[in-house]
CSV table of C-alpha atoms in Angstrom, one decimal:
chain,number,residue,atom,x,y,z
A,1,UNK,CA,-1.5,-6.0,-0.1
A,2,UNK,CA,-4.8,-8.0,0.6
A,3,UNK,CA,-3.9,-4.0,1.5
A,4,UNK,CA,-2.9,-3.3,4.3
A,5,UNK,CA,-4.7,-0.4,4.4
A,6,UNK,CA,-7.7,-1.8,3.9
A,7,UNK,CA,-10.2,0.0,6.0
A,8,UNK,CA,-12.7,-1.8,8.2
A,9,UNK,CA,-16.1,-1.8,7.6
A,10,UNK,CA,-18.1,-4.0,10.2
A,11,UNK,CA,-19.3,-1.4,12.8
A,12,UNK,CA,-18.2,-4.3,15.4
A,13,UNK,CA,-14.6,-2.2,15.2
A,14,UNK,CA,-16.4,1.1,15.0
A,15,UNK,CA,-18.7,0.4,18.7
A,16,UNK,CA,-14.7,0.0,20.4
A,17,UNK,CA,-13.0,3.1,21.4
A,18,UNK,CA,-9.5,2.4,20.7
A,19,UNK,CA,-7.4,3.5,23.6
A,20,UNK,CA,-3.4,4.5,22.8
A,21,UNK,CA,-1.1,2.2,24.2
A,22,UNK,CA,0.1,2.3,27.3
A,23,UNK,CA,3.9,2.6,28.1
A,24,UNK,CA,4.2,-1.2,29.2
A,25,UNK,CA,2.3,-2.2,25.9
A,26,UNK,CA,4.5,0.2,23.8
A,27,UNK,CA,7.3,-1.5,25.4
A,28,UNK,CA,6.2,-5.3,24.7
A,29,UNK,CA,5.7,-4.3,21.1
A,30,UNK,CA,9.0,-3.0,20.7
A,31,UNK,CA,10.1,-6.3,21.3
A,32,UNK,CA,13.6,-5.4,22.6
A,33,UNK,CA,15.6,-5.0,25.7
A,34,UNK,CA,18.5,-5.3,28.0
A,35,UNK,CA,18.6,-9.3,30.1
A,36,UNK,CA,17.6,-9.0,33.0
A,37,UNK,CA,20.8,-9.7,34.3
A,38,UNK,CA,22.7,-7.2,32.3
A,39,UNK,CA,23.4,-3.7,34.1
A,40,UNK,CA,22.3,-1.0,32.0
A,41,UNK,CA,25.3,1.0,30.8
A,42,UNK,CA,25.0,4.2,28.4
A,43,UNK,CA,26.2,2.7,25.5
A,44,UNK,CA,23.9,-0.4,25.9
A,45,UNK,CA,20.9,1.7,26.1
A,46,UNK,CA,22.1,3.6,23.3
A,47,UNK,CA,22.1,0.2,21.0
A,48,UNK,CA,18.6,-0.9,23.0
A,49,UNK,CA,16.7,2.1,21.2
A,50,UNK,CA,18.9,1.5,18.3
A,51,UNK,CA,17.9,-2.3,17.8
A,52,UNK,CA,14.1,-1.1,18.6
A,53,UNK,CA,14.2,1.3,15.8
A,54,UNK,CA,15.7,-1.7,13.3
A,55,UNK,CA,12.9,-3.5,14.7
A,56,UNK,CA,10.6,-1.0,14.1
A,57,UNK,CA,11.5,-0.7,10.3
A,58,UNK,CA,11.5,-4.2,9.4
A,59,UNK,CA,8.0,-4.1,8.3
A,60,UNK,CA,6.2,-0.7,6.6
A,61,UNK,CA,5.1,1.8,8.3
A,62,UNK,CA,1.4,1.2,6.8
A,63,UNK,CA,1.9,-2.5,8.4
A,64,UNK,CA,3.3,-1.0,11.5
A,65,UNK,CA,-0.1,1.0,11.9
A,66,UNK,CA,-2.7,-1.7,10.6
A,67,UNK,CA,-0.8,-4.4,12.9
A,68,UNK,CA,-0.6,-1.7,15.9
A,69,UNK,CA,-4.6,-0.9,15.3
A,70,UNK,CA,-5.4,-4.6,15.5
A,71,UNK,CA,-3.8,-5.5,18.6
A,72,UNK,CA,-5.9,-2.3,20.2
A,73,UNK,CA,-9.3,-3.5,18.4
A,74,UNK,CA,-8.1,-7.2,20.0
A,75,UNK,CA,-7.6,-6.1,22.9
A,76,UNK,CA,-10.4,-4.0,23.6
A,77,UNK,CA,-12.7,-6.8,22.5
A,78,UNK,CA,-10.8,-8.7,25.5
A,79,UNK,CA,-11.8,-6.8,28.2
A,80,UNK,CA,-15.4,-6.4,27.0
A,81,UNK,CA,-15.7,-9.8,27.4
A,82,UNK,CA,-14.1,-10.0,30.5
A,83,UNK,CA,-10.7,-11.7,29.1
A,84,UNK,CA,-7.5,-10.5,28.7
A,85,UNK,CA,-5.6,-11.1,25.3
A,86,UNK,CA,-2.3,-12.5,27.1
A,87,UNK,CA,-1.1,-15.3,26.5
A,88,UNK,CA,-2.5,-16.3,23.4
A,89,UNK,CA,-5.5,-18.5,23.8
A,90,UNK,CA,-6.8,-20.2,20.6
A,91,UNK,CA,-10.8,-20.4,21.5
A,92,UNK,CA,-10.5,-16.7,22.1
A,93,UNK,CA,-9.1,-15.6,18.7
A,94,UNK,CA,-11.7,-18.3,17.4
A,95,UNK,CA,-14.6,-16.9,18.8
A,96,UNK,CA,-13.3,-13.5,17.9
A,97,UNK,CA,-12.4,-14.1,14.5
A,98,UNK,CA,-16.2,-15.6,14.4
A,99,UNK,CA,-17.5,-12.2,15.8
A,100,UNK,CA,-15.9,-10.3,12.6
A,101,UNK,CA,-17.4,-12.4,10.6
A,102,UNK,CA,-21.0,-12.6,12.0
A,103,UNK,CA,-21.4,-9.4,14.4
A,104,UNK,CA,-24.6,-9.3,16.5
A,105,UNK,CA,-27.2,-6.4,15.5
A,106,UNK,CA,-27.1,-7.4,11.9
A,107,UNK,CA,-24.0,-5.5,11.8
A,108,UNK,CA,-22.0,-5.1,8.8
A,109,UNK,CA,-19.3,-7.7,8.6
A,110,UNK,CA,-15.8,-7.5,7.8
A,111,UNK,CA,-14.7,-9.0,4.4
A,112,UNK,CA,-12.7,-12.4,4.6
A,113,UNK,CA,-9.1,-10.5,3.4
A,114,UNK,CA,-9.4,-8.0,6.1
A,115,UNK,CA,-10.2,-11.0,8.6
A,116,UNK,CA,-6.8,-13.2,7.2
A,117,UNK,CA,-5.1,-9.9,8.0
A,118,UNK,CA,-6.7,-9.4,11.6
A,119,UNK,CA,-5.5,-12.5,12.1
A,120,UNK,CA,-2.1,-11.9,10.8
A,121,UNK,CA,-1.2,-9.0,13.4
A,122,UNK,CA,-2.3,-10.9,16.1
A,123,UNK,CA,0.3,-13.5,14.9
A,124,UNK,CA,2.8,-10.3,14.3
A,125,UNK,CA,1.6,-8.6,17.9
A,126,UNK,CA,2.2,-11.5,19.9
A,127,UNK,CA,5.5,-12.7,18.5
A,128,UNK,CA,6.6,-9.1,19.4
A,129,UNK,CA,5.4,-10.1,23.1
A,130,UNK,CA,7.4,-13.1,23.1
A,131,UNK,CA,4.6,-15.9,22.6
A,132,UNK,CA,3.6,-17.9,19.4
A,133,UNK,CA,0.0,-17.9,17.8
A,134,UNK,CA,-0.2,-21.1,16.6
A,135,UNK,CA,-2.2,-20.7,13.7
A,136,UNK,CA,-2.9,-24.4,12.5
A,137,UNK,CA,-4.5,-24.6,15.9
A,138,UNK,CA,-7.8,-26.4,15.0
A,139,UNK,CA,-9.7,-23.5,17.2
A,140,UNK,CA,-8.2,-21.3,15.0
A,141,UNK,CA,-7.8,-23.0,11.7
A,142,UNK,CA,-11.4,-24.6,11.1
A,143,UNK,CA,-13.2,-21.4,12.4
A,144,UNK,CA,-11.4,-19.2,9.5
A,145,UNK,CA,-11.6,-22.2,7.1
A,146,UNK,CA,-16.0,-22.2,7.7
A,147,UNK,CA,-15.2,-18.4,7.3
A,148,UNK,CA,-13.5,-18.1,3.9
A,149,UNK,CA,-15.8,-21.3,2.7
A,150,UNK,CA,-18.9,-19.2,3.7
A,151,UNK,CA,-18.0,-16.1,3.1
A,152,UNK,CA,-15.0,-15.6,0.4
A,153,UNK,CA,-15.9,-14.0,-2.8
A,154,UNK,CA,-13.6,-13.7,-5.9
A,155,UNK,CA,-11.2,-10.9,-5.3
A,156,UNK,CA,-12.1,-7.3,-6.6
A,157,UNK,CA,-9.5,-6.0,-9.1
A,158,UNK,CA,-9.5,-2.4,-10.0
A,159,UNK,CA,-9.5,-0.9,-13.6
A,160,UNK,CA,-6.9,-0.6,-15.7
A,161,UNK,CA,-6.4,3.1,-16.2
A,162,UNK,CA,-5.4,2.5,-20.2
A,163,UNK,CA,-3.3,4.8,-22.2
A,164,UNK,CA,-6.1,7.1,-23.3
A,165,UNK,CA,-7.5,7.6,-19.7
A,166,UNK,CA,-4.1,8.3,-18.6
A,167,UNK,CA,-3.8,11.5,-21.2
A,168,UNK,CA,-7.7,12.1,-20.3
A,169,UNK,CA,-6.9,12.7,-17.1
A,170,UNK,CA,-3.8,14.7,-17.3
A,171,UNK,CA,-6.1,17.2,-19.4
A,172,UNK,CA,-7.8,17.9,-16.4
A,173,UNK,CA,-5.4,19.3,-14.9
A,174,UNK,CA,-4.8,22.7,-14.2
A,175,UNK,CA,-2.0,25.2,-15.6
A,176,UNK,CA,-0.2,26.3,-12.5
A,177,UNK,CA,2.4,24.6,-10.1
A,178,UNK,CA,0.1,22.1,-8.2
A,179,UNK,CA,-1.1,20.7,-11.8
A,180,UNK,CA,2.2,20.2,-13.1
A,181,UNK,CA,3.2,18.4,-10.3
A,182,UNK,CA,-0.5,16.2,-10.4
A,183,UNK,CA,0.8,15.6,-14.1
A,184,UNK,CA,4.3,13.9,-12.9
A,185,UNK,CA,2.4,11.6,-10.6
A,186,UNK,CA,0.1,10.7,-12.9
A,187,UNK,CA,2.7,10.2,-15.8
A,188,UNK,CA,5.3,8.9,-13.6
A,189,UNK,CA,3.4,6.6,-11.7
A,190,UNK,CA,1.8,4.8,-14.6
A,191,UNK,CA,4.8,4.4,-16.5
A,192,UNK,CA,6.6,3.6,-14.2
A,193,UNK,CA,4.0,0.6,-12.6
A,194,UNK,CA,5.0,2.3,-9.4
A,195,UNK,CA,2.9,2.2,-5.9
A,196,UNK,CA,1.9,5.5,-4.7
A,197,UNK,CA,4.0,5.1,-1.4
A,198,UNK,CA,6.9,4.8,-4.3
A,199,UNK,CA,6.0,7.8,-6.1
A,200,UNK,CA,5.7,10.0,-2.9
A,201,UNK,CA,8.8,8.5,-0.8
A,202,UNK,CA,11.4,9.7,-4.0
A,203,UNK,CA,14.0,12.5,-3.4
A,204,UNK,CA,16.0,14.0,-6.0
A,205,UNK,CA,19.3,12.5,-4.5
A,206,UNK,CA,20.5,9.5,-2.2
A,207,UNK,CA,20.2,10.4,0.9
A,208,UNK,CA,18.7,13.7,1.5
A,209,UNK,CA,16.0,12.9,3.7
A,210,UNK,CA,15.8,10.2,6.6
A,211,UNK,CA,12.8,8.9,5.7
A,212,UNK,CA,13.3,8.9,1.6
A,213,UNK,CA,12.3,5.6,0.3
A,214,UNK,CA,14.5,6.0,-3.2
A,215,UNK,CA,16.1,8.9,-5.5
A,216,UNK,CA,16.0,9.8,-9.2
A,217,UNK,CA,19.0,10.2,-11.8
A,218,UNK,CA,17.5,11.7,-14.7
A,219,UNK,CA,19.9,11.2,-18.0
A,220,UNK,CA,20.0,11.8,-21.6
A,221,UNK,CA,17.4,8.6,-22.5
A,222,UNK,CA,15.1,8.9,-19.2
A,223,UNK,CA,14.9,8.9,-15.4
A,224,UNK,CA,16.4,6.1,-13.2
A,225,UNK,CA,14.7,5.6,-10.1
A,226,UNK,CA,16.4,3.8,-7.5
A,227,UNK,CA,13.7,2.4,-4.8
A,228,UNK,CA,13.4,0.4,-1.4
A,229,UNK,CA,10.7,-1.4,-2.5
A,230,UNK,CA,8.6,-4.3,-0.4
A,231,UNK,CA,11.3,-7.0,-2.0
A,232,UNK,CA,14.3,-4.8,-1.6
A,233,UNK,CA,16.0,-2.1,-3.5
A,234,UNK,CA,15.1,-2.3,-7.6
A,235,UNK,CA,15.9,0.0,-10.0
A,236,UNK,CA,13.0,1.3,-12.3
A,237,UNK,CA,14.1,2.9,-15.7
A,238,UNK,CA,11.7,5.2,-17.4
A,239,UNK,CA,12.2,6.1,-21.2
A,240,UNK,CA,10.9,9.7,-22.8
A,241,UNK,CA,7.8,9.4,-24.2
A,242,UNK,CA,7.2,9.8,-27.8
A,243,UNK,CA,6.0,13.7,-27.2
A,244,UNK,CA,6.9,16.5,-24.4
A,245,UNK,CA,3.4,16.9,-23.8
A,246,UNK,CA,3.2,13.1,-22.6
A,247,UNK,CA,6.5,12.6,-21.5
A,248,UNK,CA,7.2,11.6,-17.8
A,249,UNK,CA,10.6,12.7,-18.0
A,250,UNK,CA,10.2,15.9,-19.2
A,251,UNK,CA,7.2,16.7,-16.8
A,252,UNK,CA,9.1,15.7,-14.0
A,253,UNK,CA,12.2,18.2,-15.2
A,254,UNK,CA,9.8,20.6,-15.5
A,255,UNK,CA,8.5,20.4,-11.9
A,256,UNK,CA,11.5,20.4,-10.5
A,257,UNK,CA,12.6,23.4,-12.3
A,258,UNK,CA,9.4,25.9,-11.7
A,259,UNK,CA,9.2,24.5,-8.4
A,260,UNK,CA,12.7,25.2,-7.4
A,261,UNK,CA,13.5,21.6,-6.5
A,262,UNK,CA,17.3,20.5,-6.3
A,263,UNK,CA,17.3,18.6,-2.5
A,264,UNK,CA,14.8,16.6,-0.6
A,265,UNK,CA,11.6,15.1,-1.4
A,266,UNK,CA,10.3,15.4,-4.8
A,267,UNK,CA,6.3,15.4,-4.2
A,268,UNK,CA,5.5,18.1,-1.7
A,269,UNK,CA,2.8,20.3,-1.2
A,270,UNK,CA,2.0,23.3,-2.6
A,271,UNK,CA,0.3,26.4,-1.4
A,272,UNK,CA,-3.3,27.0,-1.6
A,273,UNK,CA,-2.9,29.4,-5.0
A,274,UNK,CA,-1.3,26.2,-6.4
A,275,UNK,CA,1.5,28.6,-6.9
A,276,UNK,CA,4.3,27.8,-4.5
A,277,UNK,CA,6.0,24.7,-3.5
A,278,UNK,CA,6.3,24.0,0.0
A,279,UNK,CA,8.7,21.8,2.0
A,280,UNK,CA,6.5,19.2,3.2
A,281,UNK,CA,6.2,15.9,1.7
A,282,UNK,CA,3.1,14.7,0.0
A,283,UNK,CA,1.4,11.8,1.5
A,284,UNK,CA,0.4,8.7,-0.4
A,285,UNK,CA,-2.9,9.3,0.3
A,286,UNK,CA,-3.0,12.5,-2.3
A,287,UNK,CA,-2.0,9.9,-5.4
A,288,UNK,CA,-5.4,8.3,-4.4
A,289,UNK,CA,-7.3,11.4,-4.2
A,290,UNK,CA,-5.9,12.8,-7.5
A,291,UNK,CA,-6.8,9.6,-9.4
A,292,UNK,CA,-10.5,9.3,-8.0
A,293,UNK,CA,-10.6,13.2,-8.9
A,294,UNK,CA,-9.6,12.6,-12.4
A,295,UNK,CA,-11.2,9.5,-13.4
A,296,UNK,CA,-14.4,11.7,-12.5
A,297,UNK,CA,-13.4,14.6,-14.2
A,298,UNK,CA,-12.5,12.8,-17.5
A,299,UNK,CA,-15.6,10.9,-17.7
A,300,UNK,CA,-13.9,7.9,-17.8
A,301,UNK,CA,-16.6,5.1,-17.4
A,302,UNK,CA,-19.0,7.4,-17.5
A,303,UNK,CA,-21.5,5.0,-17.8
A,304,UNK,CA,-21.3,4.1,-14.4
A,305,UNK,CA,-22.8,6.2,-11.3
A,306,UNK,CA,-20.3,7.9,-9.6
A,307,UNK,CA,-20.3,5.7,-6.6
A,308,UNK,CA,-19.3,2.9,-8.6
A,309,UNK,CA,-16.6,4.6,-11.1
A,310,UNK,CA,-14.9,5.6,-7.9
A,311,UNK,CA,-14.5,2.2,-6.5
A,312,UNK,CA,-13.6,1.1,-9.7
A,313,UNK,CA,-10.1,2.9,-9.7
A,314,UNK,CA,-7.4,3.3,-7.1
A,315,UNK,CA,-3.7,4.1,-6.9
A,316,UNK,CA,-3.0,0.0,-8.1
A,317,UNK,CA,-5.0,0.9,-11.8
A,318,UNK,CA,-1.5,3.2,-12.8
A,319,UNK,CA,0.4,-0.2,-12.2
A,320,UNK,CA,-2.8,-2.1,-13.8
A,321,UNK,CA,-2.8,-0.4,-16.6
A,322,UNK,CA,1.0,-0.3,-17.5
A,323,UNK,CA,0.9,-4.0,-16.7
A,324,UNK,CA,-2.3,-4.4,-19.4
A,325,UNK,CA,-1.0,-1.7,-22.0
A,326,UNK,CA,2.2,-2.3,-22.7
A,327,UNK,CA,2.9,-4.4,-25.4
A,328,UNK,CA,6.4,-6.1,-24.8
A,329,UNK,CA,7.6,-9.3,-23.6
A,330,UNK,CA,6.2,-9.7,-20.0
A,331,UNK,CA,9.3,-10.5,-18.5
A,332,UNK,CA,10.3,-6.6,-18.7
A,333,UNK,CA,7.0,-5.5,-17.6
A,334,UNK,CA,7.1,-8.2,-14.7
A,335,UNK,CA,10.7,-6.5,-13.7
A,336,UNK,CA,9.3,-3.2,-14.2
A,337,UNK,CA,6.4,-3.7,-11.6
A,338,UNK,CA,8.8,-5.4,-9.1
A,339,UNK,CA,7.0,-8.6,-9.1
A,340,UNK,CA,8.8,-11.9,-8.0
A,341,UNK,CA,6.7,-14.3,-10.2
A,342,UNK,CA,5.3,-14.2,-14.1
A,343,UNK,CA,2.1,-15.4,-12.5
A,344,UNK,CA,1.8,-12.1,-10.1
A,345,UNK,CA,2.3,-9.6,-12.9
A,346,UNK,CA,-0.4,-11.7,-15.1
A,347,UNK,CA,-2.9,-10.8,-12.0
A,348,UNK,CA,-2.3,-7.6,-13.0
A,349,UNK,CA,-3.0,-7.7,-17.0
A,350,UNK,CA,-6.7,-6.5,-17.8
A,351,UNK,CA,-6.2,-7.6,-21.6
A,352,UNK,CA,-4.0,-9.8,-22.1
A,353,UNK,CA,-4.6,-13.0,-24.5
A,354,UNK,CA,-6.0,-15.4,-22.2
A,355,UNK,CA,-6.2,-18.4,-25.0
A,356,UNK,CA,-3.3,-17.5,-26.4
A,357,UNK,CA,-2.2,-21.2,-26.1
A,358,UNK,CA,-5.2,-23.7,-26.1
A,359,UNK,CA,-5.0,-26.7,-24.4
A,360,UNK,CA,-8.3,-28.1,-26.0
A,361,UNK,CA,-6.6,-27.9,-29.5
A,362,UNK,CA,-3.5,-29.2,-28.1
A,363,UNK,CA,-4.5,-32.1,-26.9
A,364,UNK,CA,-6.7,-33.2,-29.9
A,365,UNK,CA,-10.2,-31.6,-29.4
């Protein structure tokens, strides 16, 4: 995503005190209800907080909490300047969209990405509220045009965590239960090219959780993962590896045996010993943690200070580096990955031959 998840950095968000919303608010962002000249009835309120929960999942829950925390940071900045964020009006958002970008007291500034996506759950927040943010409006449009002109910078990738990182890293781990199961994300997730809210959202079977977000089949020749990704539901097959002691497959079986998995989530917590596997499952943020933890561990661009080696590598360098190591035709790496276009999964290739087919040559130079 831009992420998402991208965490704000101007101290502009950081002076507001975000308040929770208030019942009307919570009801206006829900978006749905009975006309008002429809008598409520059981059965129509039952299909009311039905529709609202439909509602509620047609976008992810990381996007229902960035777009949620924007429309509070919005609105806050509203009534410090004595405004209020309904309806829309486009020389507000203007003037606040100029604020995140050049925040008095030589604050720090929010980066143009997270600004396009400020801007984006306003959009979302006010179509919820029944109005339309007209985006191309020119109080709107040329202010964020001067910003990205002024401010843009090329976009950051992250590393490419490369085939011998990958087995670096496992190494790190410990022998007990918590390890193993650090060594099937780790595994897993890079051959798979999965996102870390993919690798923790699995259960062992369909259906055995409310909020599962996809199940495994493991077979003779690998693992079938069935997911609900961001484009839909994709099915992501994983071969053995060459070796037990690099195999995903075989890691995976062997967590799920010693940890006494045969229902439910498949990543869950363990106790503090490392010993016991609980019921609760992981969140998305412990396949972030786990990589930063190894990369340092394994010295992996040790050249680097530490500061910079961890902002080097994040939970997108497992699909990085199975996008830059695997040497196949990129069709099946860009199905793998779940990308829509040749030209996404390319974004994510570290090494591949860039003058593979030269132009200059071609066209007689």
């Amino acid at each position: 995503m831009s992420s998402n998840n991208e965490k704000p950095t101007s101290t502009t968000s950081d002076t507001f005190e975000v308040s929770p919303l208030d019942e009307r608010d919570q009801e206006e962002c829900d978006g749905i209800a009975l006309p008002s000249h429809v008598a409520g009835a059981g059965t129509l309120d039952r299909l009311v907080d039905t529709a609202r929960g439909y509602a509620k999942a047609s976008t992810a829950q990381n996007t229902n909490k960035a777009y949620a925390a924007d429309w509070k940071h919005f609105a806050r900045w509203c009534r410090l300047k004595g405004t209020d964020p309904l309806p829309p009006s486009p020389e507000m958002i203007g003037l606040y969209l100029t604020d995140l970008a050049a925040p008095a007291n030589d604050a720090p500034a929010l980066t143009v990405s997270t600004i396009d996506r400020r801007l984006c759950g306003l959009a979302w927040n006010y179509a919820q509220r029944g109005f339309t943010l007209d985006r191309k409006n020119r109080h709107i449009a040329t202010v964020l045009a001067g910003i990205k002109r002024k401010h843009a910078r090329p976009p950051v990738q992250k590393e490419a965590i490369l085939p011998e990182d990958i087995l670096t890293m496992v190494a790190t781990l410990p022998f007990d239960l918590r390890g193993l199961r650090d060594k099937v994300i780790l595994l897993l997730g890079y051959a798979g090219g999965l996102r870390r809210s993919e690798i923790v959202s699995l259960d062992v079977g369909k259906d055995d959780t409310p909020d599962s977000g996809g199940w495994t089949e493991i077979l003779e020749d690998g693992v079938i993962l069935t997911l609900n990704a961001k484009t839909g539901w994709r099915e992501v097959e994983i071969g053995r590896g060459s070796s037990e002691q690099t195999c995903p497959v075989h890691a995976l079986e062997q967590w799920l045996h010693f940890a006494k998995i045969d229902f439910g989530p498949v990543f869950v917590r363990t106790s503090r010993d490392g010993k016991k596997a609980l019921e609760s499952r992981l969140s998305d943020k412990h396949v972030a943690r786990l990589i930063k933890t190894t990369v340092l561990k394994s010295g992996i661009r040790s050249d680097l200070p530490e500061k910079d080696r961890l902002a080097l590598f994040s939970g997108h360098s497992l699909r990085a580096g199975l996008a830059s190591s695997a040497e196949v035709d990129e069709r099946y790496v860009q199905k793998q990955l779940g990308h829509a276009s040749a030209e996404m999964t390319r974004r994510y290739q570290r090494r591949r031959d860039r003058f593979r087919v030269n132009l200059t040559k071609a066209a007689g130079l």
